[in-house]
CSV table of C-alpha atoms and ligand atoms in Angstrom, one decimal:
chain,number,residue,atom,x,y,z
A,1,UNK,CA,84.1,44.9,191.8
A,2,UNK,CA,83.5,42.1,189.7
A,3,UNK,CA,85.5,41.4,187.1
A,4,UNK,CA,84.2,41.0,183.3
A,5,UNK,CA,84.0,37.4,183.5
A,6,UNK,CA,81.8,37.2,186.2
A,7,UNK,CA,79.8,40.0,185.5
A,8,UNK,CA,79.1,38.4,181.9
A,9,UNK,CA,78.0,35.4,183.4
A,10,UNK,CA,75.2,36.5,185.4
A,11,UNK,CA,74.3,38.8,183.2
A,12,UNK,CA,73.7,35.9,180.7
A,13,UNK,CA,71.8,34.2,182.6
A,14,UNK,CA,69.7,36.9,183.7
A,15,UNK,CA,69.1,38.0,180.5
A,16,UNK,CA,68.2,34.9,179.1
A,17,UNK,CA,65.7,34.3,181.9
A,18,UNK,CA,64.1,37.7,181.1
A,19,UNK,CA,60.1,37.4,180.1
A,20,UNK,CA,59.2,40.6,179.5
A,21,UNK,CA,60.3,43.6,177.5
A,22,UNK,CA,60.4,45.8,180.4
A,23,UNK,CA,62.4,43.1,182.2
A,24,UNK,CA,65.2,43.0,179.3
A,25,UNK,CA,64.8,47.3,179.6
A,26,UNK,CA,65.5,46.8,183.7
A,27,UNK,CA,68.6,44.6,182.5
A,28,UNK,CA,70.1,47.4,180.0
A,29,UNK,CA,70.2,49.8,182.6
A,30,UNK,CA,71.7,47.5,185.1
A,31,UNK,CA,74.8,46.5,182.7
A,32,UNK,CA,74.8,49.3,180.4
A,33,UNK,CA,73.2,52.3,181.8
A,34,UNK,CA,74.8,55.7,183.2
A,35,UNK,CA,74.9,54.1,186.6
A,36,UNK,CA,75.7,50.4,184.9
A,37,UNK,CA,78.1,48.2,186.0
A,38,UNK,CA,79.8,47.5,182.7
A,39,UNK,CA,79.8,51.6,182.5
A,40,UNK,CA,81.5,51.6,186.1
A,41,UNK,CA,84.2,49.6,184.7
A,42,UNK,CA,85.0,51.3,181.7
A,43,UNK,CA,85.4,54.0,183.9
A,44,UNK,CA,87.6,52.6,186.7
A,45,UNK,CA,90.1,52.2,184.2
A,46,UNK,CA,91.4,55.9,184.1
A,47,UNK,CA,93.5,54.3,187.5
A,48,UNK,CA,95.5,52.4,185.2
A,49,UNK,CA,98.7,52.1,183.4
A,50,UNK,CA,98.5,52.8,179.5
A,51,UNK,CA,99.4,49.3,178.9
A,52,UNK,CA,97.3,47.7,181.6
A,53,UNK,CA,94.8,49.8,180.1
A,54,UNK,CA,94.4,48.4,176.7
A,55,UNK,CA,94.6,45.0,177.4
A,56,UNK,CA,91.8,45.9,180.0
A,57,UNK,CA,90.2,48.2,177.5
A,58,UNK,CA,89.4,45.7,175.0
A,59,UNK,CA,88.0,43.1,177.3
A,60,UNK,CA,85.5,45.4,178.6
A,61,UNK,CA,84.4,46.6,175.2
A,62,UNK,CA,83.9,42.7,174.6
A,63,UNK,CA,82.2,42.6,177.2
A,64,UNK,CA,79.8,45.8,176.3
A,65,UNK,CA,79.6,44.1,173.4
A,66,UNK,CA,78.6,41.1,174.2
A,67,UNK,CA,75.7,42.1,176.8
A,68,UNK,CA,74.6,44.4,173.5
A,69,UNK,CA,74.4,41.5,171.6
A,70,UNK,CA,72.5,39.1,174.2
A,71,UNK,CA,70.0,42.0,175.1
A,72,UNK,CA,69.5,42.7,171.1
A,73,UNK,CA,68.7,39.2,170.8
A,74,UNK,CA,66.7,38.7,173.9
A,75,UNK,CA,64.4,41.7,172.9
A,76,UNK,CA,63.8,40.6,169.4
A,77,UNK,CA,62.7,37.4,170.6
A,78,UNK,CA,60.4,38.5,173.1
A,79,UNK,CA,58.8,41.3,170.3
A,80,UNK,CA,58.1,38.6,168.1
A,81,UNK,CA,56.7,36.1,171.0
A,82,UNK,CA,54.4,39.2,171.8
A,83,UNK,CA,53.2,39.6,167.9
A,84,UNK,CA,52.7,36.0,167.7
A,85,UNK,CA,50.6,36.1,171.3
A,86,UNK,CA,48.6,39.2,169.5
A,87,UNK,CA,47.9,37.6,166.4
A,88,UNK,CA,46.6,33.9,168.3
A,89,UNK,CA,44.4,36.8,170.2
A,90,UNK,CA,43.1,38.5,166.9
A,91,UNK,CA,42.8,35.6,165.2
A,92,UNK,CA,39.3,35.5,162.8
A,93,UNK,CA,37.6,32.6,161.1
A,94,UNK,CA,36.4,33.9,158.5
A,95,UNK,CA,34.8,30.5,158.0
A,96,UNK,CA,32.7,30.8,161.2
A,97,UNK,CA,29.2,30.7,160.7
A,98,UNK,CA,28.1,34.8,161.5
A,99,UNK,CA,25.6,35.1,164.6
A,100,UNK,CA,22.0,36.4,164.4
A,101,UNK,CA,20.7,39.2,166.1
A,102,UNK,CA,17.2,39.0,166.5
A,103,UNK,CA,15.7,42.1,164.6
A,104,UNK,CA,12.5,44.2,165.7
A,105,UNK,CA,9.2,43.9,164.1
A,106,UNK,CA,6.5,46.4,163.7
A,107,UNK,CA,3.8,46.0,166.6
A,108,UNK,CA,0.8,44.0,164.5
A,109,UNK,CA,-1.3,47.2,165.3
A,110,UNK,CA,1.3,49.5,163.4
A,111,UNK,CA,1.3,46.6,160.9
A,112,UNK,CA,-2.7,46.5,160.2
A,113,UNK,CA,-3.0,51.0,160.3
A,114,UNK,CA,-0.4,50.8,157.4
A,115,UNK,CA,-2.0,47.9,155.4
A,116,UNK,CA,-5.2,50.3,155.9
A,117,UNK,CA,-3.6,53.4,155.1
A,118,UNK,CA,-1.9,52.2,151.8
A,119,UNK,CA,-5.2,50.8,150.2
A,120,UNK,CA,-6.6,54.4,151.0
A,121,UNK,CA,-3.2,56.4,150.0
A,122,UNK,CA,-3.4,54.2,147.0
A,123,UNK,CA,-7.2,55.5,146.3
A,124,UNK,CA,-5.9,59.1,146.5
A,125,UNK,CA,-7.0,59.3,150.7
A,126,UNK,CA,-4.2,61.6,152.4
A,127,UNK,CA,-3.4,60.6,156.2
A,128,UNK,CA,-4.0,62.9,159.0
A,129,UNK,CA,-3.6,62.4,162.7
A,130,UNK,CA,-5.6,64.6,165.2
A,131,UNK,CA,-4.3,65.3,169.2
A,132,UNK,CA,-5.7,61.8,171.6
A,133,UNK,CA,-7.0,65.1,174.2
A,134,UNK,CA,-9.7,66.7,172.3
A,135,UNK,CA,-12.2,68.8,173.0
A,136,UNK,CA,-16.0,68.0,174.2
A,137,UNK,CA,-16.7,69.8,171.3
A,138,UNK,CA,-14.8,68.3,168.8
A,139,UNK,CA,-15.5,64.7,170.1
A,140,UNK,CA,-19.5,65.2,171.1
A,141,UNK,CA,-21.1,68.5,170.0
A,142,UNK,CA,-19.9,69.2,166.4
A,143,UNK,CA,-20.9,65.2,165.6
A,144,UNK,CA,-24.2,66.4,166.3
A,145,UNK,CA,-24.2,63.9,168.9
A,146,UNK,CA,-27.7,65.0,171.4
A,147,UNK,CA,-26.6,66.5,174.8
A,148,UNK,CA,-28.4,63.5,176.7
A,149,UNK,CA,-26.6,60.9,173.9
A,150,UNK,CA,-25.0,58.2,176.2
A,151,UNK,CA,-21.3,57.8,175.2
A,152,UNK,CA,-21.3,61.7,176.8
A,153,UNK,CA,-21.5,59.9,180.4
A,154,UNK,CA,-18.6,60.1,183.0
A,155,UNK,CA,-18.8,56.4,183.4
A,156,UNK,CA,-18.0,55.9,179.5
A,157,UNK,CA,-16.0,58.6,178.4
A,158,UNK,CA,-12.4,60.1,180.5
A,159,UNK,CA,-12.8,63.5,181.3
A,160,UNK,CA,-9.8,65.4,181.8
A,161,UNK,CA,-11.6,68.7,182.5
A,162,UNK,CA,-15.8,69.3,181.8
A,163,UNK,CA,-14.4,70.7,178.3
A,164,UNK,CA,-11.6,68.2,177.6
A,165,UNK,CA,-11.8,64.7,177.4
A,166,UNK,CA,-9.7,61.4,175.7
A,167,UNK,CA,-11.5,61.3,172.6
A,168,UNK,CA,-13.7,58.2,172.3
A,169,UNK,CA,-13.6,57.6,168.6
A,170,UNK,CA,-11.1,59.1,165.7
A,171,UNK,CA,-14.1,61.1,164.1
A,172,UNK,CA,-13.4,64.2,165.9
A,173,UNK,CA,-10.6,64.7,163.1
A,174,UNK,CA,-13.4,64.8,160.5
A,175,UNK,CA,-14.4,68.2,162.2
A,176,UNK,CA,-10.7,69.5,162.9
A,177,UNK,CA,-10.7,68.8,159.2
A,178,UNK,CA,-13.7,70.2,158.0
A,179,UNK,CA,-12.6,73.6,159.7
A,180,UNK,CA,-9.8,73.4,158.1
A,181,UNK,CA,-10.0,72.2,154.8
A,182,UNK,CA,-11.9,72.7,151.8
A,183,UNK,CA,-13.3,70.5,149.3
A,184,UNK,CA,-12.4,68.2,147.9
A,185,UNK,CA,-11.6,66.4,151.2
A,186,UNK,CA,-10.4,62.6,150.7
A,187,UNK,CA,-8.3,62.1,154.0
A,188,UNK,CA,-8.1,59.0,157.0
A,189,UNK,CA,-7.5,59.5,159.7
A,190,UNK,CA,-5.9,56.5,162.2
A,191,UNK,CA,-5.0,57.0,166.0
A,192,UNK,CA,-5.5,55.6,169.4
A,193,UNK,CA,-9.0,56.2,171.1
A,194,UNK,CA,-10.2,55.7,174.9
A,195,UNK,CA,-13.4,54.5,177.1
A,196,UNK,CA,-14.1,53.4,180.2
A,197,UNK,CA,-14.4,49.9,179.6
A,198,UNK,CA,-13.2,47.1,181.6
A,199,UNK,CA,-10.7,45.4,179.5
A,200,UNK,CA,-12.1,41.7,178.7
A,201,UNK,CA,-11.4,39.5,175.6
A,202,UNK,CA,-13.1,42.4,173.3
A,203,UNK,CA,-12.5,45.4,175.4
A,204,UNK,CA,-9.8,47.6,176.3
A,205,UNK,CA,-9.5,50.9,178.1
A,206,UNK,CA,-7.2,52.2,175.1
A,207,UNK,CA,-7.7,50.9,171.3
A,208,UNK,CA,-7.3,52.6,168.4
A,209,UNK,CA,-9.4,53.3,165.3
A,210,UNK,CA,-9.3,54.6,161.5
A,211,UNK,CA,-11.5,57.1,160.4
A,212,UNK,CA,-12.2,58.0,157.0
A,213,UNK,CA,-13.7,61.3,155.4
A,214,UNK,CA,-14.8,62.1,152.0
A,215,UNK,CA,-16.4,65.5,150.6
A,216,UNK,CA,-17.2,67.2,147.2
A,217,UNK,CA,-19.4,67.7,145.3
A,218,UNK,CA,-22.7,65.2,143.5
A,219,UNK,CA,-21.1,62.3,146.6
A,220,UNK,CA,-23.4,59.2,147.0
A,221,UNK,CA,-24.4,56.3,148.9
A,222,UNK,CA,-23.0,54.5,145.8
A,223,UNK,CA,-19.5,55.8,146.0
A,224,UNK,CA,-19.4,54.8,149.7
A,225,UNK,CA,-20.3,51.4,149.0
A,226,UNK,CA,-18.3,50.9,145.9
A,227,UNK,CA,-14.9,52.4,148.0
A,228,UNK,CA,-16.0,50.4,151.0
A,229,UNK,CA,-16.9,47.1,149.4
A,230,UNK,CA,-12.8,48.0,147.6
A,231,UNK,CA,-11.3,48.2,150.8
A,232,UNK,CA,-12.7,45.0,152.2
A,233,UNK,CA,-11.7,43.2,149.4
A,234,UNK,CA,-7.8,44.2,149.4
A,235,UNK,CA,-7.9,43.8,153.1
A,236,UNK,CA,-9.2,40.2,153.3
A,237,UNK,CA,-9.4,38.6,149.9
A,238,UNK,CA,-10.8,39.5,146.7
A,239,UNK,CA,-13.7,37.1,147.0
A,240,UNK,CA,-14.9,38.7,150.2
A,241,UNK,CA,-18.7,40.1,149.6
A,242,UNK,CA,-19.9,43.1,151.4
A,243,UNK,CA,-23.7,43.9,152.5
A,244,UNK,CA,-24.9,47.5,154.4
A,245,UNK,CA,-26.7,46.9,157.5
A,246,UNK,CA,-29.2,50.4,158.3
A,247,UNK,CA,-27.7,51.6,161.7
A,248,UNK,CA,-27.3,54.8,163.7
A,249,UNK,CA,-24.7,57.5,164.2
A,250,UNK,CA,-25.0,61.0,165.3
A,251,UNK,CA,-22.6,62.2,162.5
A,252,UNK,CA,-24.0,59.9,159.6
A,253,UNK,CA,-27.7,60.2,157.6
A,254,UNK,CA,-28.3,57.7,156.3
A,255,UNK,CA,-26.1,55.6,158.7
A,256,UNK,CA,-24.7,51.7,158.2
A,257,UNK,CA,-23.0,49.3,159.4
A,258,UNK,CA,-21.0,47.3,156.5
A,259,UNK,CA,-20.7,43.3,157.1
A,260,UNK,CA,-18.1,40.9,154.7
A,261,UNK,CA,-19.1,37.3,153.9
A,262,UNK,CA,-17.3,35.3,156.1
A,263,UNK,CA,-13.5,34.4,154.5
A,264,UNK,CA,-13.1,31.4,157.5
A,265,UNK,CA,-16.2,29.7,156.3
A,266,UNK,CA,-17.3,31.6,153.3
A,267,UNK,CA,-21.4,31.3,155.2
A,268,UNK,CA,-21.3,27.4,154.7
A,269,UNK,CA,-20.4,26.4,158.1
A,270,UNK,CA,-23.2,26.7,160.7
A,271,UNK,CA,-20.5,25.8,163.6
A,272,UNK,CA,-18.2,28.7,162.1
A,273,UNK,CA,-16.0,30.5,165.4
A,274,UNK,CA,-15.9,33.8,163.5
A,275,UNK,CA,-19.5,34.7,161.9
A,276,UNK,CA,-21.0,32.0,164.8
A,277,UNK,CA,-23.1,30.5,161.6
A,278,UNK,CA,-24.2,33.8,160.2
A,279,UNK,CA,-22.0,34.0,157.3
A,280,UNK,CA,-21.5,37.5,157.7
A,281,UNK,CA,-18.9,39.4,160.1
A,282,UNK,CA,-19.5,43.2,160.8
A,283,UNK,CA,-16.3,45.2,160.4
A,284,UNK,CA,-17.0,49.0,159.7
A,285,UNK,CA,-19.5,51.8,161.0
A,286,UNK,CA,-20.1,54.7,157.8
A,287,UNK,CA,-22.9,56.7,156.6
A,288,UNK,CA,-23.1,59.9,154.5
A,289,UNK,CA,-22.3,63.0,156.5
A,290,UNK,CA,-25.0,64.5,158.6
A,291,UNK,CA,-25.9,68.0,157.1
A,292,UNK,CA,-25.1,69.3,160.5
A,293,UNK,CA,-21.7,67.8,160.5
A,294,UNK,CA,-21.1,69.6,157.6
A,295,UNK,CA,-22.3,72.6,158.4
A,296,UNK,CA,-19.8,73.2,161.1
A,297,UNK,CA,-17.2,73.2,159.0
A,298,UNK,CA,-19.1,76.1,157.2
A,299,UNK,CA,-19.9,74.4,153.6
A,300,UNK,CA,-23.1,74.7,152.0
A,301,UNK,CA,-25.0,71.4,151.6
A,302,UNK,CA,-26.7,72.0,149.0
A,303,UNK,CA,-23.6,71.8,147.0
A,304,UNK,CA,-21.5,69.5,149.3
A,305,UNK,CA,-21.9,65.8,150.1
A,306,UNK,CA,-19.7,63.6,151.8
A,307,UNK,CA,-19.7,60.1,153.6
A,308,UNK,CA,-17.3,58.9,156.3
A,309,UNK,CA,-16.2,55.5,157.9
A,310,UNK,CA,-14.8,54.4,161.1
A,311,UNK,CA,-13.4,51.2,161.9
A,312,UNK,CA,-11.4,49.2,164.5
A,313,UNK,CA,-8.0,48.7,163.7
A,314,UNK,CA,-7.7,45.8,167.1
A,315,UNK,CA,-11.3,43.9,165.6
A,316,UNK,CA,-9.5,44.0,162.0
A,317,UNK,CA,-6.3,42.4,163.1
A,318,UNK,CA,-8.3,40.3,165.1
A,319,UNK,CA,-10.3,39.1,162.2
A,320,UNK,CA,-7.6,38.9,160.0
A,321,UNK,CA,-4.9,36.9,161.7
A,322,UNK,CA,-7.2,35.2,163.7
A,323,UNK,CA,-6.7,36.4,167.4
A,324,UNK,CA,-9.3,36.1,169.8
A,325,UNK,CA,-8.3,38.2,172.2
A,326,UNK,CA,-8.0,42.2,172.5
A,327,UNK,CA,-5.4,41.9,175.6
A,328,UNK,CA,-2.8,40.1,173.4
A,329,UNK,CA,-2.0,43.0,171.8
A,330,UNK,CA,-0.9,45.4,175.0
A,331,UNK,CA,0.9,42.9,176.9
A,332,UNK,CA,3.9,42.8,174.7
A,333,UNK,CA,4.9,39.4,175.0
A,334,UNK,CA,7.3,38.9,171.9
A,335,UNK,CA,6.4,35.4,170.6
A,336,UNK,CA,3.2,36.9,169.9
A,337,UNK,CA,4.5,39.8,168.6
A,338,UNK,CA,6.9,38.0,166.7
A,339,UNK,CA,4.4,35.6,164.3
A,340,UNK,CA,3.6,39.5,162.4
A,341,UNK,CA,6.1,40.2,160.4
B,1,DAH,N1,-17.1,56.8,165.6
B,1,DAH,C1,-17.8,55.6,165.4
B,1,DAH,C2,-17.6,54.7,166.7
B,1,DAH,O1,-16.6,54.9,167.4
B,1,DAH,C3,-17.4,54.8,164.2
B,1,DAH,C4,-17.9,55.5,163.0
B,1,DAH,C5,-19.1,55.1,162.5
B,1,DAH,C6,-17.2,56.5,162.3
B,1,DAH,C7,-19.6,55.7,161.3
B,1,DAH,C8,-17.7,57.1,161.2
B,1,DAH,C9,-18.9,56.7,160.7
B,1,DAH,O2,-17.0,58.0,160.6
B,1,DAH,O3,-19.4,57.3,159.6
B,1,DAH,O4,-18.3,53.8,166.9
């Protein structure tokens, strides 16, 4: 056995050279637990004389002591060396300039149907949304569109079954509403639309439309063209002028097409890009709701008038931000996307 010199020595120097908490644990145990070899000492020493034993006694409960004492100190040192390791870790600069996540924008489409729908909520208009499967009827019949009328054919319209179809145009929800609701109507009506066109610089498979629908009594031509010639001028400047072109619709009689003075060249530029020269740009189909229109919805038009409007919400961005081409818009490519804010 070694004696309590030698066993203070290496433990010493072992203890000093301890890195780790768990090491300076492995060292208690070997000195000082059950099975510890200052522990075997102090019990080795019921073989001796009373005399020998005190004298021996006290040396080894130096020694116990002592290897306390070192472990003690060892372990305080190493906690605080760990704390100090944690706090380099943790350590913020709150001086640091913070980093920038990049946040989302609304798609320019969802941008332009809410510009649309608040100057119409703000005219008293509710907003509706109707189902992008609709019937034939809803989409053709009740629209008092004729049974040979060429937007019916398979090679412009999807057909999901011979009476269900994509609708082509947001005016279908003029009849879910007219089935459903009774004068005074004032509601629009955005959504996404489909036809089978091959997608080009103005074309696209999928686009998407607002349509517009109001009915009550003693409604004119006038009203239209005041709340029309209104809308174009919050949407694209208040100096914008509007004329009504006559035009056709199944749905509409008297049917127009509404044109604004051109806002790039206000009609003084022959060599204009947008109005080519013309000074005028087309932006809306409207017309005041065909008798038969009305009549599906059950109303009697002798007291009811209404008109209605439909425009395309891809050719108004387009004219307002100056985009020349439909595609842009579906191909998700954020720097586009990200000049709308
Ligand atoms: N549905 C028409 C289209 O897709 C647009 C339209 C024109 C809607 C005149 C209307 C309207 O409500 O009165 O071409």
């Amino acid at each position: 056995m070694n004696t309590p010199d030698e066993i203070f020595a290496e433990a010493k120097q072992l203890i000093e050279s301890a890195q780790h908490p768990a090491a300076a644990e492995e060292l208690r145990i070997r000195y000082l637990g059950k099975k510890g070899e200052v522990t075997a000492l102090l019990k080795s020493m019921g073989q001796l004389g009373p005399e020998e034993r005190r004298a021996y006694g006290m040396q080894v409960n130096k020694l116990k002591q002592d290897v306390e004492a070192l472990l003690e100190e060892k372990k305080n040192a190493l906690a605080q060396a760990g704390q100090s390791v944690r706090l380099a870790a943790e350590k913020i600069d709150v001086t640091e300039p913070g980093r920038c996540h990049a946040p989302g924008v609304r798609h320019i489409i969802t941008i332009t149907i809410d510009e649309i729908s608040a100057i119409f909520m703000n005219l008293g208009y509710s907003v509706t949304e109707g189902p992008e499967v609709e019937t034939v009827f809803n989409n053709f019949d009740a629209l008092n569109a004729a049974p040979s009328h060429p937007s019916r054919d398979m090679t412009d319209t999807f057909y999901i079954t011979e009476n269900t179809l994509l609708r082509t145009q947001t005016s279908p929800v003029q009849v879910r509403t007219l089935l459903t609701h009774e004068p005074p109507i004032k509601v629009i009506s955005p959504g996404r639309c489909f036809r089978a066109d091959t997608p080009d610089a103005t074309h696209s498979p999928m686009f998407h439309q607002v349509e517009g629908l109001l009915v009550d009594e003693g409604v004119t031509m006038g009203d239209l063209k005041g709340t029309l010639d209104l809308f174009a001028k919050r949407m694209f400047g208040a100096n914008v002028r509007t004329k009504f072109r006559p035009h056709f619709f199944p749905f509409t009689e008297p049917s127009a097409e509404m044109d604004m003075s051109c806002f790039a060249c206000g009609g003084a530029d022959p060599s204009c890009r947008l109005c080519r020269g013309s000074g005028w740009i087309e932006i809306l189909g409207c017309g005041m709701v065909h008798p038969n229109v009305l009549k599906v919805g059950g109303l009697d038009t002798d007291r009811y008038t209404g008109f209605a409007f439909g425009m395309g919400v891809e050719r108004t961005a387009m004219l307002k931000h100056g985009i020349d081409d439909i595609r842009l818009f579906y191909e998700n490519d954020v720097r586009f996307l990200g000049q709308f804010l």
